Short mmCIF file of C-alpha atoms in Angstrom, two decimals:
data_model
loop_
_atom_site.label_atom_id
_atom_site.label_comp_id
_atom_site.label_asym_id
_atom_site.label_seq_id
_atom_site.Cartn_x
_atom_site.Cartn_y
_atom_site.Cartn_z
CA MET L 1 57.09 63.71 147.47
CA LYS L 2 57.84 61.39 144.47
CA ASN L 3 57.71 62.50 140.54
CA VAL L 4 55.61 60.59 137.94
CA LEU L 5 55.78 61.55 134.18
CA VAL L 6 52.87 60.11 131.93
CA ILE L 7 54.24 60.44 128.13
CA PHE L 8 51.94 60.27 125.35
CA TYR L 9 51.00 60.86 121.82
CA SER L 10 47.56 60.45 120.60
CA GLN L 11 45.54 61.52 117.42
CA SER L 12 42.13 60.37 117.96
CA GLY L 13 42.26 60.81 121.72
CA GLN L 14 42.35 57.13 122.41
CA LEU L 15 45.80 56.76 123.94
CA GLU L 16 45.31 59.99 125.83
CA SER L 17 42.42 58.50 127.37
CA ILE L 18 44.60 55.39 128.09
CA ALA L 19 46.84 57.14 129.91
CA ARG L 20 44.55 59.14 132.10
CA ASN L 21 42.56 55.96 133.23
CA ILE L 22 45.90 54.25 133.89
CA SER L 23 47.46 56.72 135.62
CA LYS L 24 44.38 57.62 138.02
CA PRO L 25 45.80 55.70 141.06
CA PHE L 26 48.80 57.64 141.10
CA LEU L 27 46.57 60.73 140.51
CA ASN L 28 44.99 59.77 143.72
CA ALA L 29 47.75 59.55 145.79
CA GLU L 30 48.95 62.46 148.14
CA ASP L 31 52.60 61.69 148.09
CA ILE L 32 52.74 61.70 144.25
CA LYS L 33 52.91 64.58 141.62
CA VAL L 34 51.73 63.23 138.23
CA THR L 35 53.13 65.52 135.29
CA PHE L 36 51.45 64.83 131.82
CA HIS L 37 53.81 65.33 128.79
CA GLU L 38 51.92 65.29 125.40
CA ILE L 39 54.38 64.85 122.50
CA GLU L 40 54.00 67.46 119.74
CA LEU L 41 55.40 67.64 116.29
CA GLU L 42 56.85 70.66 114.55
CA LYS L 43 54.75 69.61 111.54
CA PRO L 44 51.86 67.80 112.73
CA PHE L 45 50.32 64.31 111.20
CA PRO L 46 46.74 64.75 109.89
CA PHE L 47 43.45 63.24 111.80
CA PRO L 48 41.46 61.93 109.84
CA TRP L 49 44.28 60.71 107.53
CA ASN L 50 43.96 60.82 103.78
CA LYS L 51 44.95 57.74 101.55
CA THR L 52 47.83 59.72 100.72
CA THR L 53 49.12 60.74 104.17
CA PHE L 54 48.49 57.71 105.53
CA PHE L 55 50.79 55.24 103.12
CA ASP L 56 53.11 58.21 102.99
CA ALA L 57 54.25 57.64 106.39
CA PHE L 58 54.96 53.79 105.75
CA PRO L 59 58.84 54.04 104.73
CA GLU L 60 59.92 56.22 107.79
CA SER L 61 57.48 54.62 110.30
CA PHE L 62 58.95 50.98 109.74
CA LEU L 63 62.52 52.34 109.30
CA GLN L 64 62.14 54.35 112.12
CA ILE L 65 63.18 57.52 110.95
CA PRO L 66 62.82 60.49 113.60
CA THR L 67 60.95 63.50 112.32
CA ALA L 68 61.48 67.34 114.27
CA LEU L 69 59.34 67.37 117.46
CA LYS L 70 58.27 70.52 119.78
CA PRO L 71 60.59 70.97 122.52
CA VAL L 72 59.74 69.25 126.17
CA SER L 73 59.56 71.91 128.73
CA GLU L 74 62.37 73.07 131.16
CA GLU L 75 60.39 71.97 134.01
CA ILE L 76 60.15 68.60 132.49
CA LEU L 77 64.01 68.13 131.27
CA ASN L 78 65.19 69.62 135.13
CA THR L 79 63.08 67.34 137.04
CA LYS L 80 64.59 63.69 138.19
CA TYR L 81 61.54 61.21 138.00
CA ASP L 82 61.22 58.37 140.19
CA LEU L 83 58.58 56.53 136.77
CA VAL L 84 57.57 57.20 133.87
CA LEU L 85 54.47 55.61 132.16
CA LEU L 86 55.29 55.83 128.03
CA HIS L 87 52.18 55.29 125.82
CA TYR L 88 52.67 54.66 122.61
CA GLN L 89 50.56 53.40 119.15
CA VAL L 90 51.83 51.09 116.43
CA TRP L 91 52.60 52.14 112.98
CA TYR L 92 53.51 50.03 110.37
CA LEU L 93 54.98 47.60 112.93
CA SER L 94 56.98 49.92 114.62
CA PRO L 95 56.46 52.31 117.52
CA SER L 96 54.55 55.65 115.74
CA ILE L 97 56.95 58.29 114.20
CA PRO L 98 56.24 60.90 117.15
CA MET L 99 57.24 58.14 119.82
CA ASN L 100 60.44 56.83 118.07
CA SER L 101 61.49 60.63 117.56
CA PHE L 102 61.10 61.36 121.20
CA LEU L 103 62.89 58.01 122.27
CA LYS L 104 66.08 59.30 119.68
CA SER L 105 66.08 62.62 121.12
CA ASP L 106 67.94 64.49 123.36
CA ALA L 107 65.17 64.94 125.99
CA ALA L 108 64.70 61.50 125.90
CA LYS L 109 68.13 60.57 127.07
CA THR L 110 67.96 63.76 129.72
CA ILE L 111 64.29 62.45 130.85
CA LEU L 112 64.96 58.54 130.86
CA ASN L 113 68.41 57.99 131.84
CA ASN L 114 68.41 55.62 134.80
CA THR L 115 64.85 55.75 135.01
CA PRO L 116 62.46 53.02 135.57
CA VAL L 117 59.78 52.84 132.46
CA ILE L 118 56.68 51.13 132.27
CA THR L 119 55.25 51.16 128.49
CA ILE L 120 51.73 50.93 127.63
CA ASN L 121 50.47 50.52 123.94
CA GLY L 122 47.57 51.03 122.20
CA SER L 123 46.97 48.98 118.95
CA ARG L 124 44.73 47.28 116.63
CA ASN L 125 46.60 43.99 117.31
CA MET L 126 50.52 43.36 116.22
CA TRP L 127 52.32 44.62 118.68
CA ILE L 128 54.97 42.29 119.49
CA MET L 129 57.89 43.45 117.18
CA ALA L 130 56.89 47.23 117.97
CA GLN L 131 57.77 46.08 121.60
CA GLU L 132 60.69 44.67 120.72
CA LYS L 133 62.10 48.02 118.64
CA VAL L 134 60.76 50.16 121.64
CA LYS L 135 63.12 47.54 124.26
CA VAL L 136 66.39 49.02 121.90
CA LEU L 137 65.40 52.56 121.83
CA LEU L 138 64.89 52.42 125.78
CA ARG L 139 68.03 50.45 126.34
CA ASP L 140 69.83 53.48 124.03
CA VAL L 141 68.88 55.95 126.63
CA ASN L 142 70.06 54.03 129.58
CA ALA L 143 66.55 53.53 130.53
CA GLU L 144 65.15 50.46 132.87
CA LEU L 145 62.20 48.81 131.17
CA VAL L 146 60.22 47.56 134.45
CA GLY L 147 56.61 46.56 132.63
CA ASN L 148 54.68 46.31 129.63
CA VAL L 149 50.55 46.68 129.15
CA ALA L 150 49.10 45.89 125.67
CA LEU L 151 45.58 46.99 124.73
CA VAL L 152 44.68 45.61 121.52
CA ASP L 153 41.16 45.50 119.58
CA ARG L 154 39.17 42.54 120.94
CA VAL L 155 37.83 41.61 117.16
CA GLY L 156 39.24 39.41 114.80
CA ASN L 157 42.18 40.49 112.75
CA LEU L 158 40.27 41.00 109.19
CA ILE L 159 37.25 42.92 110.86
CA SER L 160 39.22 45.28 112.80
CA VAL L 161 41.19 46.31 109.77
CA ILE L 162 37.84 47.11 108.19
CA THR L 163 36.80 49.25 110.92
CA ILE L 164 40.21 50.83 111.91
CA VAL L 165 40.48 52.03 108.44
CA HIS L 166 37.22 53.66 108.63
CA TRP L 167 37.98 55.40 111.71
CA MET L 168 41.61 56.29 110.65
CA PHE L 169 39.82 58.04 107.63
CA SER L 170 36.53 59.39 108.83
CA GLY L 171 38.03 60.51 112.21
CA VAL L 172 34.52 59.37 113.89
CA LYS L 173 34.72 56.40 116.07
CA LYS L 174 31.69 54.72 115.22
CA ARG L 175 29.87 51.49 113.98
CA TYR L 176 31.02 51.08 110.08
CA LEU L 177 27.64 50.68 108.43
CA GLY L 178 25.93 50.42 111.59
CA PHE L 179 26.59 46.77 112.34
CA PHE L 180 30.45 46.34 112.74
CA PRO L 181 31.75 46.47 115.95
CA LEU L 182 33.26 49.62 117.20
CA PRO L 183 37.19 50.18 116.22
CA GLY L 184 39.80 50.12 118.50
CA VAL L 185 40.31 49.13 121.90
CA SER L 186 37.16 48.80 123.80
CA ASP L 187 35.83 51.66 125.89
CA GLU L 188 35.21 48.67 128.81
CA ASP L 189 39.00 47.79 128.61
CA ILE L 190 39.94 51.63 128.63
CA LYS L 191 37.78 52.21 131.63
CA GLU L 192 38.77 49.13 133.48
CA SER L 193 42.59 50.22 132.65
CA ASP L 194 42.87 51.40 136.09
CA LYS L 195 43.45 47.86 137.25
CA PHE L 196 46.49 48.03 135.86
CA GLY L 197 47.64 51.88 137.31
CA LYS L 198 46.85 50.07 141.10
CA ILE L 199 49.51 47.40 140.67
CA MET L 200 51.98 49.57 139.23
CA LEU L 201 51.35 52.23 141.82
CA SER L 202 51.63 49.31 144.60
CA GLU L 203 54.59 47.78 143.41
CA PHE L 204 55.78 51.48 142.99
CA ASN L 205 55.23 52.30 146.71
CA GLN L 206 57.09 48.99 147.96
CA ASN L 207 60.21 49.43 145.64
CA LYS L 208 59.21 46.00 143.79
CA LEU L 209 59.10 47.36 140.14
CA ASP L 210 61.33 44.12 139.42
CA GLU L 211 58.56 42.16 140.39
CA LEU L 212 55.71 44.35 138.81
CA GLN L 213 55.21 42.58 135.29
CA PRO L 214 54.39 38.76 136.40
CA LYS L 215 51.52 40.55 138.41
CA LEU L 216 50.29 42.86 135.38
CA ALA L 217 50.34 39.52 133.11
CA LYS L 218 48.42 37.68 135.75
CA ILE L 219 45.52 40.09 135.22
CA GLY L 220 45.74 40.36 131.38
CA ALA L 221 47.88 42.87 130.75
CA VAL L 222 49.74 41.08 128.17
CA LYS L 223 47.80 38.75 126.10
CA ILE L 224 49.90 36.90 123.44
CA SER L 225 48.61 35.24 120.23
CA SER L 226 50.82 32.90 118.75
CA TYR L 227 49.38 33.41 114.82
CA LEU L 228 49.95 37.24 115.27
CA VAL L 229 53.09 36.74 116.48
CA THR L 230 53.83 34.83 113.21
CA VAL L 231 52.38 37.18 111.08
CA ASP L 232 54.25 40.58 112.90
CA LYS L 233 57.72 38.75 112.24
CA THR L 234 56.79 37.64 108.71
CA ALA L 235 55.73 41.14 107.78
CA ASN L 236 58.74 42.54 109.16
CA LYS L 237 60.54 40.72 106.82
CA ILE L 238 58.38 42.09 103.92
CA PHE L 239 58.14 45.98 105.02
CA ASN L 240 61.90 45.70 105.55
CA LYS L 241 62.62 45.29 101.80
CA TRP L 242 59.30 47.69 100.82
CA SER L 243 60.46 50.46 103.04
CA ASN L 244 63.99 50.72 102.03
CA PHE L 245 62.97 50.06 98.51
CA ILE L 246 60.88 53.00 98.44
CA HIS L 247 63.14 55.43 101.03
CA LYS L 248 65.75 54.79 98.61
CA ASN L 249 63.74 55.48 95.32
CA GLN L 250 62.59 59.11 96.23
CA LYS L 251 61.85 60.18 92.50
CA ASN L 252 59.73 56.71 92.16
CA ARG L 253 58.31 57.35 95.53
CA LYS L 254 54.34 57.87 94.48
CA THR L 255 54.18 55.21 92.47
CA LEU L 256 56.21 52.77 94.44
CA LEU L 257 53.53 53.54 97.00
CA LYS L 258 50.86 52.91 95.02
CA ILE L 259 52.35 49.66 94.33
CA PHE L 260 52.64 48.90 97.86
CA TYR L 261 49.03 49.60 98.56
CA VAL L 262 48.19 46.81 95.87
CA TYR L 263 50.40 44.59 97.58
CA LEU L 264 49.05 45.61 101.19
CA PHE L 265 45.83 44.77 100.41
CA LEU L 266 46.22 41.70 98.59
CA ALA L 267 48.68 40.30 101.72
CA ILE L 268 45.86 41.25 104.10
CA TRP L 269 43.04 39.68 102.09
CA LEU L 270 44.51 36.90 100.32
CA ILE L 271 47.84 35.68 102.28
CA SER L 272 46.88 36.33 106.00
CA PRO L 273 43.69 34.06 105.75
CA ILE L 274 46.41 31.01 104.18
CA VAL L 275 48.98 32.05 106.98
CA TYR L 276 46.27 31.31 109.30
CA ILE L 277 45.19 28.07 108.18
CA LEU L 278 49.08 27.14 107.94
CA HIS L 279 49.12 28.21 111.46
CA ILE L 280 46.01 25.98 112.99
CA ILE L 281 47.65 23.08 110.82
CA THR L 282 51.07 23.25 112.01
CA TYR L 283 50.27 24.61 115.70
CA PRO L 284 50.73 21.01 117.36
CA PHE L 285 54.26 20.35 116.05
CA LYS L 286 55.40 24.20 117.25
CA PHE L 287 53.58 23.76 120.71
CA LYS L 288 56.80 24.19 122.89
CA LYS L 289 58.60 26.89 120.64
CA ILE L 290 55.10 28.67 121.22
CA LYS L 291 54.91 28.18 124.90
CA LYS L 292 58.51 29.61 125.19
CA GLU L 293 57.72 32.84 123.20
CA THR L 294 54.89 33.39 125.07
CA GLN L 295 56.17 33.66 128.27
CA TYR L 296 59.23 35.47 126.52
CA TYR L 297 56.51 38.12 125.24
CA GLN L 298 54.44 38.30 128.10
CA GLY L 299 57.72 39.57 130.23
CA VAL L 300 60.04 42.43 129.80
#
């Protein structure tokens, strides 16, 4: 009997739905025991969010400062897993505080040590640099990253900002104003995500997890937007300055977060369209670099 652990943290239920759909092939295998572990915080974040708590999470999210978690069960800690499916969200271009906190915990050092891990993230669109940070966290606990799946919102960048914000602040996944597209990863993509699980199971059973990622990429597990990669990298540099400045000035935290909110609003609606136009203009001159980056980010 082989043991597979599915780890996730989900506020809205979307990531849990992804986790359960991707793991279906493993659940249907008679010789595999699948265990689910939902990360829980000692002091949970609210859902739906309100504006104050949402922006207050920014500095610690980006700086990857952990918070206290509820203990992992002794059964999980005392079991050696043959594979871990690690599902996470992206908060402010970094792995979410709950996932970051888990990966920096003693429990993660025990569970993931010398263990193959497949990362699955469900996010709005920018996940590249968050995944790079997850790679570092996995190396720190001696885990072996063997695969990655990125499920994202299919709609355009600016439209998804509107729909996701409405979902986060209302707690209801519906069409904003009745005509905007549904927010988040599409129900179709979630339902069909078991196709990735089938390939994972096949390679797992054949002890060929080192050959997994190219097969996942071939069926669309990792789609790369060179424009979003550029925005992600640029925004990380800017967020680094903002987050450090706010975190080091706790007396003025509330005021600085309000200023950051105004900056972020302007950056999204004024600066990002300009960056997109410049990206289109310079694309032919960066084609080789973009191709090389795409191959790298589609791998592990």
